[in-house]
Tab-separated table of C-alpha atoms in Angstrom:
chain	number	residue	atom	x	y	z
A	1	MET	CA	108.229	154.024	125.336
A	2	ALA	CA	104.950	155.868	124.925
A	3	ALA	CA	102.915	152.961	126.263
A	4	VAL	CA	104.622	153.042	129.651
A	5	GLU	CA	104.017	156.746	130.003
A	6	LEU	CA	100.411	156.190	129.020
A	7	ASP	CA	99.850	153.566	131.651
A	8	SER	CA	100.996	155.943	134.351
A	9	THR	CA	98.735	158.797	133.245
A	10	ASN	CA	95.887	156.352	133.010
A	11	GLY	CA	96.706	155.127	136.531
A	12	ASP	CA	96.665	158.666	137.851
A	13	PHE	CA	93.346	159.226	136.209
A	14	GLU	CA	91.895	156.126	137.840
A	15	LYS	CA	93.158	157.173	141.279
A	16	LEU	CA	91.741	160.628	140.844
A	17	PHE	CA	88.493	159.155	139.567
A	18	SER	CA	87.991	156.902	142.583
A	19	ALA	CA	89.024	159.646	145.036
A	20	LYS	CA	86.530	162.039	143.470
A	21	ALA	CA	83.827	159.348	143.470
A	22	LYS	CA	84.283	158.873	147.232
A	23	GLU	CA	84.135	162.621	147.709
A	24	LEU	CA	80.993	162.709	145.600
A	25	MET	CA	79.321	160.105	147.819
A	26	ALA	CA	80.340	162.060	150.907
A	27	ARG	CA	78.880	165.283	149.509
A	28	LEU	CA	75.651	163.549	148.582
A	29	GLU	CA	75.393	162.121	152.077
A	30	GLN	CA	75.841	165.657	153.399
A	31	ASN	CA	73.117	166.862	151.010
A	32	ASP	CA	75.646	169.190	149.338
A	33	LEU	CA	74.159	169.007	145.831
A	34	THR	CA	75.972	172.041	144.466
A	35	GLY	CA	79.287	170.594	145.596
A	36	ALA	CA	78.355	167.229	144.073
A	37	VAL	CA	77.494	168.750	140.683
A	38	GLY	CA	80.735	170.729	140.795
A	39	LEU	CA	82.616	167.481	141.412
A	40	ILE	CA	80.911	165.808	138.493
A	41	GLN	CA	81.960	168.728	136.304
A	42	ASP	CA	85.511	168.405	137.594
A	43	LEU	CA	85.477	164.716	136.798
A	44	GLN	CA	84.154	165.428	133.330
A	45	LYS	CA	86.915	167.933	132.775
A	46	VAL	CA	89.641	165.569	133.950
A	47	ARG	CA	88.230	162.818	131.773
A	48	ASP	CA	88.115	165.098	128.719
A	49	GLU	CA	91.667	166.267	129.273
A	50	ASN	CA	92.824	162.683	129.642
A	51	LEU	CA	90.928	161.675	126.552
A	52	TYR	CA	92.519	164.402	124.444
A	53	GLN	CA	95.888	163.399	125.764
A	54	GLU	CA	95.314	159.743	124.969
A	55	ILE	CA	94.058	160.487	121.485
A	56	GLY	CA	97.003	162.789	120.943
A	57	GLN	CA	99.424	160.052	121.961
A	58	LEU	CA	97.662	157.494	119.826
A	59	THR	CA	97.810	159.763	116.805
A	60	ARG	CA	101.486	160.437	117.419
A	61	ALA	CA	102.246	156.727	117.732
A	62	LEU	CA	100.353	156.051	114.524
A	63	HIS	CA	102.322	158.734	112.738
A	64	GLU	CA	105.572	157.356	114.054
A	65	SER	CA	104.673	153.857	112.958
A	66	ILE	CA	103.755	155.021	109.488
A	67	LYS	CA	107.001	156.974	109.291
A	68	LYS	CA	109.027	154.098	110.683
A	69	PHE	CA	107.739	151.633	108.148
A	70	ARG	CA	107.449	154.187	105.401
A	71	LEU	CA	103.923	153.030	104.733
A	72	ASP	CA	102.867	156.446	103.497
A	73	SER	CA	102.109	155.768	99.866
A	74	SER	CA	101.712	159.505	99.192
A	75	VAL	CA	105.514	159.778	99.248
A	76	GLN	CA	106.326	158.712	95.726
A	77	GLY	CA	109.197	156.303	95.273
A	78	ALA	CA	109.890	156.156	98.992
A	79	GLY	CA	109.470	152.386	98.914
A	80	SER	CA	107.716	151.182	102.050
A	81	ASP	CA	109.050	148.385	104.210
A	82	ILE	CA	106.294	146.186	102.822
A	83	ASP	CA	107.485	146.937	99.269
A	84	GLU	CA	110.994	146.148	100.376
A	85	ALA	CA	109.851	142.858	101.928
A	86	ASN	CA	108.056	141.925	98.706
A	87	GLU	CA	111.131	142.727	96.669
A	88	GLY	CA	113.255	140.751	99.111
A	89	LEU	CA	111.059	137.687	98.807
A	90	ALA	CA	111.032	137.939	95.003
A	91	TYR	CA	114.824	138.054	95.186
A	92	VAL	CA	114.777	134.868	97.288
A	93	VAL	CA	112.602	133.101	94.710
A	94	ASN	CA	114.900	134.209	91.882
A	95	MET	CA	118.095	133.282	93.676
A	96	THR	CA	116.864	129.830	94.658
A	97	ALA	CA	115.565	129.188	91.133
A	98	LYS	CA	118.892	130.275	89.652
A	99	ALA	CA	120.839	128.039	92.020
A	100	ALA	CA	118.571	125.084	91.294
A	101	ASN	CA	118.947	125.582	87.552
A	102	THR	CA	122.723	126.013	87.681
A	103	THR	CA	123.003	122.874	89.787
A	104	MET	CA	120.828	120.895	87.399
A	105	ASP	CA	122.744	122.226	84.351
A	106	LYS	CA	126.017	121.026	85.849
A	107	VAL	CA	124.576	117.680	86.897
A	108	GLU	CA	123.089	117.092	83.453
A	109	GLU	CA	126.452	117.986	81.916
A	110	SER	CA	128.379	115.681	84.262
A	111	MET	CA	126.196	112.587	84.130
A	112	PRO	CA	127.001	111.575	80.516
A	113	LEU	CA	130.705	112.095	81.265
A	114	SER	CA	130.704	109.756	84.250
A	115	GLU	CA	128.480	107.317	82.375
A	116	GLY	CA	131.022	107.402	79.508
A	117	ILE	CA	133.897	106.630	81.868
A	118	ALA	CA	131.921	103.784	83.423
A	119	SER	CA	131.023	102.125	80.133
A	120	SER	CA	134.527	102.521	78.581
A	121	SER	CA	136.239	101.161	81.690
A	122	ALA	CA	133.837	98.203	81.761
A	123	GLU	CA	134.654	97.400	78.121
A	124	ILE	CA	138.399	97.750	78.638
A	125	ASN	CA	138.218	95.712	81.811
A	126	GLN	CA	136.660	92.828	79.909
A	127	GLU	CA	139.447	92.872	77.293
A	128	TRP	CA	142.057	93.281	80.032
A	129	LYS	CA	140.816	90.156	81.805
A	130	ARG	CA	141.101	88.246	78.535
A	131	PHE	CA	144.653	89.574	78.170
A	132	LEU	CA	145.552	88.392	81.690
A	133	LYS	CA	144.195	84.972	80.807
A	134	LYS	CA	146.399	85.144	77.686
A	135	GLU	CA	143.377	84.913	75.429
A	136	LEU	CA	144.182	87.971	73.342
A	137	ALA	CA	145.617	87.690	69.857
A	138	PRO	CA	148.513	90.105	69.109
A	139	ALA	CA	146.294	92.220	66.827
A	140	GLU	CA	143.629	92.410	69.529
A	141	PHE	CA	146.264	93.429	72.055
A	142	ARG	CA	147.493	96.245	69.802
A	143	ASP	CA	143.894	97.384	69.497
A	144	LEU	CA	143.462	97.231	73.282
A	145	THR	CA	146.540	99.375	73.929
A	146	LYS	CA	145.192	101.993	71.523
A	147	ARG	CA	141.828	101.973	73.291
A	148	ILE	CA	143.528	102.273	76.684
A	149	THR	CA	145.461	105.312	75.477
A	150	VAL	CA	142.272	106.971	74.202
A	151	PHE	CA	140.451	106.046	77.410
A	152	LEU	CA	143.135	107.481	79.676
A	153	GLU	CA	143.206	110.729	77.731
A	154	SER	CA	139.437	111.134	77.624
A	155	THR	CA	139.088	110.166	81.287
A	156	ASP	CA	141.553	112.867	82.186
A	157	ALA	CA	139.506	115.449	80.283
A	158	SER	CA	136.165	114.115	81.587
A	159	THR	CA	137.182	114.055	85.251
A	160	ARG	CA	138.577	117.567	84.976
A	161	LYS	CA	135.256	118.696	83.552
A	162	ILE	CA	133.326	116.810	86.251
A	163	ASN	CA	135.487	118.369	88.964
A	164	LYS	CA	134.891	121.793	87.492
A	165	ASN	CA	131.137	121.127	87.481
A	166	LEU	CA	131.184	119.875	91.076
A	167	SER	CA	132.979	123.007	92.125
A	168	ASP	CA	130.384	125.116	90.256
A	169	ILE	CA	127.621	123.200	92.053
A	170	LEU	CA	129.318	123.977	95.351
A	171	LEU	CA	129.472	127.663	94.477
A	172	ALA	CA	125.831	127.683	93.401
A	173	GLN	CA	124.913	127.032	97.049
A	174	ASP	CA	125.942	130.583	97.966
A	175	PHE	CA	122.266	131.516	97.615
A	176	GLN	CA	121.704	130.078	101.092
A	177	ASP	CA	123.764	132.812	102.712
A	178	LEU	CA	122.297	135.630	100.621
A	179	THR	CA	118.661	134.547	100.833
A	180	GLY	CA	119.125	133.792	104.544
A	181	GLN	CA	120.197	137.376	105.165
A	182	VAL	CA	117.240	138.779	103.231
A	183	ILE	CA	114.778	136.524	105.055
A	184	GLN	CA	116.226	137.405	108.460
A	185	LYS	CA	115.814	141.080	107.655
A	186	ILE	CA	112.174	140.548	106.688
A	187	THR	CA	111.540	138.493	109.837
A	188	THR	CA	112.888	141.342	111.987
A	189	MET	CA	110.708	143.825	110.133
A	190	VAL	CA	107.562	141.702	110.569
A	191	THR	CA	108.231	141.250	114.285
A	192	ASP	CA	108.715	144.996	114.610
A	193	VAL	CA	105.467	145.742	112.784
A	194	GLU	CA	103.638	143.299	115.043
A	195	ALA	CA	105.037	144.879	118.230
A	196	ARG	CA	104.006	148.334	117.048
A	197	LEU	CA	100.528	147.186	116.128
A	198	VAL	CA	100.075	145.582	119.553
A	199	ASN	CA	101.198	148.844	121.134
A	200	LEU	CA	98.734	150.852	119.032
A	201	VAL	CA	95.918	148.507	120.025
A	202	ALA	CA	96.812	148.952	123.709
A	203	MET	CA	96.768	152.743	123.320
A	204	ALA	CA	93.449	152.662	121.507
A	205	GLY	CA	92.170	150.536	124.409
A	206	HIS	CA	92.803	153.435	126.794
A	207	VAL	CA	90.781	155.743	124.585
A	208	ASP	CA	87.962	153.209	124.642
A	209	GLN	CA	88.095	153.115	128.438
A	210	LEU	CA	87.850	156.879	128.739
A	211	THR	CA	85.009	157.171	126.272
A	212	GLY	CA	83.229	154.116	127.660
A	213	ILE	CA	83.137	152.527	124.234
A	214	ASN	CA	82.764	148.777	124.319
A	215	HIS	CA	83.509	147.056	121.043
A	216	GLY	CA	82.324	143.774	122.433
A	217	LYS	CA	84.485	140.826	121.706
A	218	ILE	CA	86.187	141.342	118.407
A	219	GLU	CA	85.788	138.189	116.432
A	220	VAL	CA	89.046	137.351	114.768
A	221	GLU	CA	88.039	135.827	111.506
A	222	LYS	CA	89.586	132.407	111.385
A	223	LYS	CA	91.184	132.009	108.018
A	224	GLU	CA	89.663	128.965	106.456
A	225	GLU	CA	92.248	126.870	104.754
A	226	ASP	CA	91.191	125.944	101.279
A	227	LEU	CA	92.320	122.362	101.137
A	228	GLN	CA	91.029	122.072	97.584
A	229	GLN	CA	93.273	124.868	96.401
A	230	GLY	CA	96.186	123.503	98.382
A	231	VAL	CA	97.854	124.940	101.453
A	232	GLY	CA	101.510	124.347	100.678
A	233	PRO	CA	104.193	122.675	102.779
A	234	GLN	CA	103.412	121.984	106.443
A	235	LEU	CA	106.006	123.729	108.581
A	236	ASN	CA	105.297	121.789	111.778
A	237	ALA	CA	104.124	118.435	110.483
A	238	GLU	CA	105.346	116.641	113.637
A	239	ASN	CA	103.112	118.701	115.901
A	240	GLU	CA	99.919	118.520	113.893
A	241	GLU	CA	97.655	115.553	114.136
A	242	ASP	CA	95.887	116.050	110.840
A	243	VAL	CA	99.123	116.187	108.866
A	244	ALA	CA	101.110	113.294	107.460
A	245	THR	CA	104.646	113.488	108.813
A	246	GLY	CA	106.301	111.791	105.883
A	247	GLN	CA	105.985	109.361	103.019
A	248	ASP	CA	105.606	106.392	105.409
A	249	ASP	CA	102.663	108.114	107.041
A	250	VAL	CA	101.089	108.754	103.620
A	251	ASP	CA	101.612	105.123	102.643
A	252	ASP	CA	100.039	103.896	105.896
A	253	LEU	CA	97.036	106.162	105.397
A	254	LEU	CA	96.567	105.046	101.808
A	255	SER	CA	96.894	101.375	102.668
A	256	SER	CA	94.282	101.855	105.412
A	257	LEU	CA	92.029	103.115	102.614
A	258	GLY	CA	92.643	99.914	100.685
A	259	PHE	CA	95.449	101.083	98.407
B	1	MET	CA	105.694	105.474	77.448
B	2	LYS	CA	104.628	109.102	77.126
B	3	ILE	CA	104.470	111.033	80.398
B	4	LEU	CA	103.073	114.483	81.245
B	5	VAL	CA	104.683	116.309	84.173
B	6	VAL	CA	102.553	119.123	85.638
B	7	ASP	CA	103.994	121.557	88.178
B	8	ASP	CA	103.975	125.345	88.366
B	9	PHE	CA	107.672	125.456	89.304
B	10	SER	CA	109.983	124.795	86.374
B	11	THR	CA	112.756	123.548	88.663
B	12	MET	CA	110.469	120.861	90.085
B	13	ARG	CA	109.397	119.824	86.564
B	14	ARG	CA	113.048	119.548	85.644
B	15	ILE	CA	113.878	117.451	88.712
B	16	ILE	CA	111.000	115.067	88.014
B	17	LYS	CA	111.921	114.839	84.316
B	18	ASN	CA	115.515	114.023	85.248
B	19	LEU	CA	114.444	111.339	87.696
B	20	LEU	CA	112.067	109.867	85.127
B	21	ARG	CA	114.879	109.809	82.569
B	22	ASP	CA	117.062	107.914	85.042
B	23	LEU	CA	114.236	105.402	85.340
B	24	GLY	CA	114.269	105.008	81.568
B	25	PHE	CA	111.342	107.275	80.702
B	26	THR	CA	112.631	109.733	78.137
B	27	ASN	CA	109.390	110.753	76.437
B	28	THR	CA	108.154	113.457	78.798
B	29	GLN	CA	106.291	116.694	78.283
B	30	GLU	CA	105.558	119.529	80.681
B	31	ALA	CA	102.646	121.744	81.688
B	32	ASP	CA	102.526	124.422	84.360
B	33	ASP	CA	98.959	123.923	85.595
B	34	GLY	CA	95.762	121.944	85.030
B	35	ASN	CA	94.403	124.353	82.444
B	36	THR	CA	97.409	123.766	80.201
B	37	ALA	CA	97.629	120.085	81.030
B	38	LEU	CA	94.041	119.025	80.330
B	39	PRO	CA	93.963	119.848	76.584
B	40	MET	CA	97.401	118.261	76.215
B	41	LEU	CA	96.082	115.084	77.806
B	42	GLN	CA	92.934	115.147	75.681
B	43	ASN	CA	94.913	115.487	72.448
B	44	GLY	CA	98.125	113.738	73.239
B	45	SER	CA	97.787	109.990	73.995
B	46	PHE	CA	99.731	110.163	77.246
B	47	ASP	CA	100.313	106.976	79.232
B	48	PHE	CA	101.021	108.505	82.612
B	49	LEU	CA	100.386	111.758	84.466
B	50	VAL	CA	102.558	113.155	87.249
B	51	THR	CA	101.012	116.246	88.834
B	52	ASP	CA	101.516	118.719	91.652
B	53	TRP	CA	98.472	119.790	93.689
B	54	ASN	CA	98.810	123.492	94.483
B	55	MET	CA	99.002	125.421	91.224
B	56	PRO	CA	97.469	128.693	90.043
B	57	GLY	CA	94.727	128.218	87.488
B	58	MET	CA	93.562	124.632	87.711
B	59	THR	CA	94.899	122.662	90.682
B	60	GLY	CA	96.132	119.094	90.497
B	61	ILE	CA	93.126	117.692	92.350
B	62	GLU	CA	90.762	119.391	89.884
B	63	LEU	CA	92.832	118.072	87.012
B	64	LEU	CA	92.585	114.581	88.498
B	65	LYS	CA	88.795	114.906	88.754
B	66	HIS	CA	88.550	116.120	85.152
B	67	VAL	CA	90.684	113.201	84.013
B	68	ARG	CA	88.480	110.692	85.832
B	69	GLU	CA	85.335	112.278	84.345
B	70	ASP	CA	86.696	112.089	80.803
B	71	ASP	CA	85.781	108.815	79.098
B	72	ARG	CA	88.994	108.658	77.104
B	73	LEU	CA	91.221	109.569	80.045
B	74	LYS	CA	89.502	107.918	82.984
B	75	ASP	CA	91.943	104.993	83.168
B	76	LEU	CA	95.092	107.118	82.911
B	77	PRO	CA	97.434	106.362	85.843
B	78	VAL	CA	97.967	109.528	87.916
B	79	LEU	CA	100.740	110.097	90.429
B	80	MET	CA	100.432	113.103	92.706
B	81	VAL	CA	103.763	114.651	93.747
B	82	THR	CA	102.973	117.453	96.149
B	83	ALA	CA	103.797	119.298	99.356
B	84	GLU	CA	100.152	118.986	100.428
B	85	ALA	CA	100.291	116.722	103.482
B	86	LYS	CA	96.983	117.147	105.309
B	87	ARG	CA	95.338	113.797	105.935
B	88	ASP	CA	92.047	115.112	104.574
B	89	GLN	CA	93.775	116.019	101.336
B	90	ILE	CA	95.372	112.615	100.939
B	91	VAL	CA	91.987	110.986	101.555
B	92	ALA	CA	90.379	113.391	99.043
B	93	ALA	CA	92.988	112.484	96.420
B	94	ALA	CA	92.408	108.789	97.045
B	95	GLN	CA	88.653	109.286	96.694
B	96	ALA	CA	89.180	111.222	93.473
B	97	GLY	CA	91.003	108.192	92.121
B	98	VAL	CA	94.694	108.972	92.404
B	99	ASN	CA	97.032	106.003	91.763
B	100	GLY	CA	99.904	107.155	93.945
B	101	TYR	CA	100.726	109.986	96.333
B	102	VAL	CA	104.261	111.233	96.961
B	103	ILE	CA	104.875	114.125	99.334
B	104	LYS	CA	107.624	116.652	98.787
B	105	PRO	CA	110.437	116.664	99.595
B	106	PHE	CA	110.850	113.199	98.155
B	107	THR	CA	113.726	110.936	97.181
B	108	ALA	CA	114.475	109.299	93.851
B	109	ALA	CA	113.914	105.908	95.499
B	110	VAL	CA	110.386	106.846	96.657
B	111	LEU	CA	109.436	108.166	93.228
B	112	LYS	CA	110.778	105.002	91.595
B	113	GLU	CA	108.941	102.742	94.038
B	114	LYS	CA	105.593	104.493	93.536
B	115	ILE	CA	105.894	104.513	89.749
B	116	GLU	CA	106.801	100.835	89.681
B	117	LYS	CA	103.915	100.013	91.986
B	118	ILE	CA	101.470	101.863	89.742
B	119	PHE	CA	102.594	99.968	86.665
B	120	GLU	CA	102.665	96.623	88.463
B	121	ARG	CA	99.083	97.181	89.480
B	122	ALA	CA	98.123	98.376	86.006
B	123	GLU	CA	99.619	95.246	84.469
B	124	GLY	CA	98.375	92.869	87.149
């Protein structure tokens, strides 16, 4: 990788620099001013050459990164990796919404069917118990047998429909596989972008060294969470002290406040 | 019992509506953020408000504050159902006058318990 190569050239430069500095001291001690000035010019030249080299490498790495992630918006319709990630995440939202809706459709369709079976069987059961206790009149019994026939037929149809719906619900979970793949791809991309950025920063650091530029400590702006707006689900609730880990925790907190 | 369910995700509104129906509450309406919900509340004689926190437009906590500031709405029971789990937020909701706080993901049993508790307290 470019960074490794860079380190070595930088190392050479440092060695040369310190060797020349010692030589410079020696010349000054010997009152050889002309030689000393010549050395300083040499040093300047080496530094300039190194600087150009470093800048060249930095520029190349930048170009490569832009090419790699297709971030160059001047190329129409190229679709950068960021665009692709956005599209991927929109796909995840759509897929999960579709699966949730399909599942709820099927559940809403199935619930009245199972409720129907439950209420009919409860009714028939009551009559059946009366029959076993020989409390049913012949006309009532004839009525019961008719109701049992209807019940058996409708239960057959209802359970088939419920089974079909359950199987559809099962299939609706296929989003997990598809969205998982998309998210994994985006995770890889983000990690890659991060690694390249870190590399670019390291290369730029060498340029700073050679030019003697000191940026001071770069303050990384801490992103203030807007609790009023809402910050969304906590991904590591267990490890954060200021986060409720579950409903019990919420209830404890509220009861401590007099709820 | 007329209930307004406010959440920016339609699937979550649907889940809450279904759970409410199982609890016997069939008269529910929906809004997707505070800005839509507030006029509905002001014009609609609702008996209960279930709201998310994090929504574009007006958030749930702002909606709660508006409700408490409104003379006609100030006594409306409000249940927050949200993924917001920071202690400071829960305290802020309590201070703003929330009647119950359920964090997502939640179970039907938790939702039922909190709703029952709110109405017990309202009656008692």
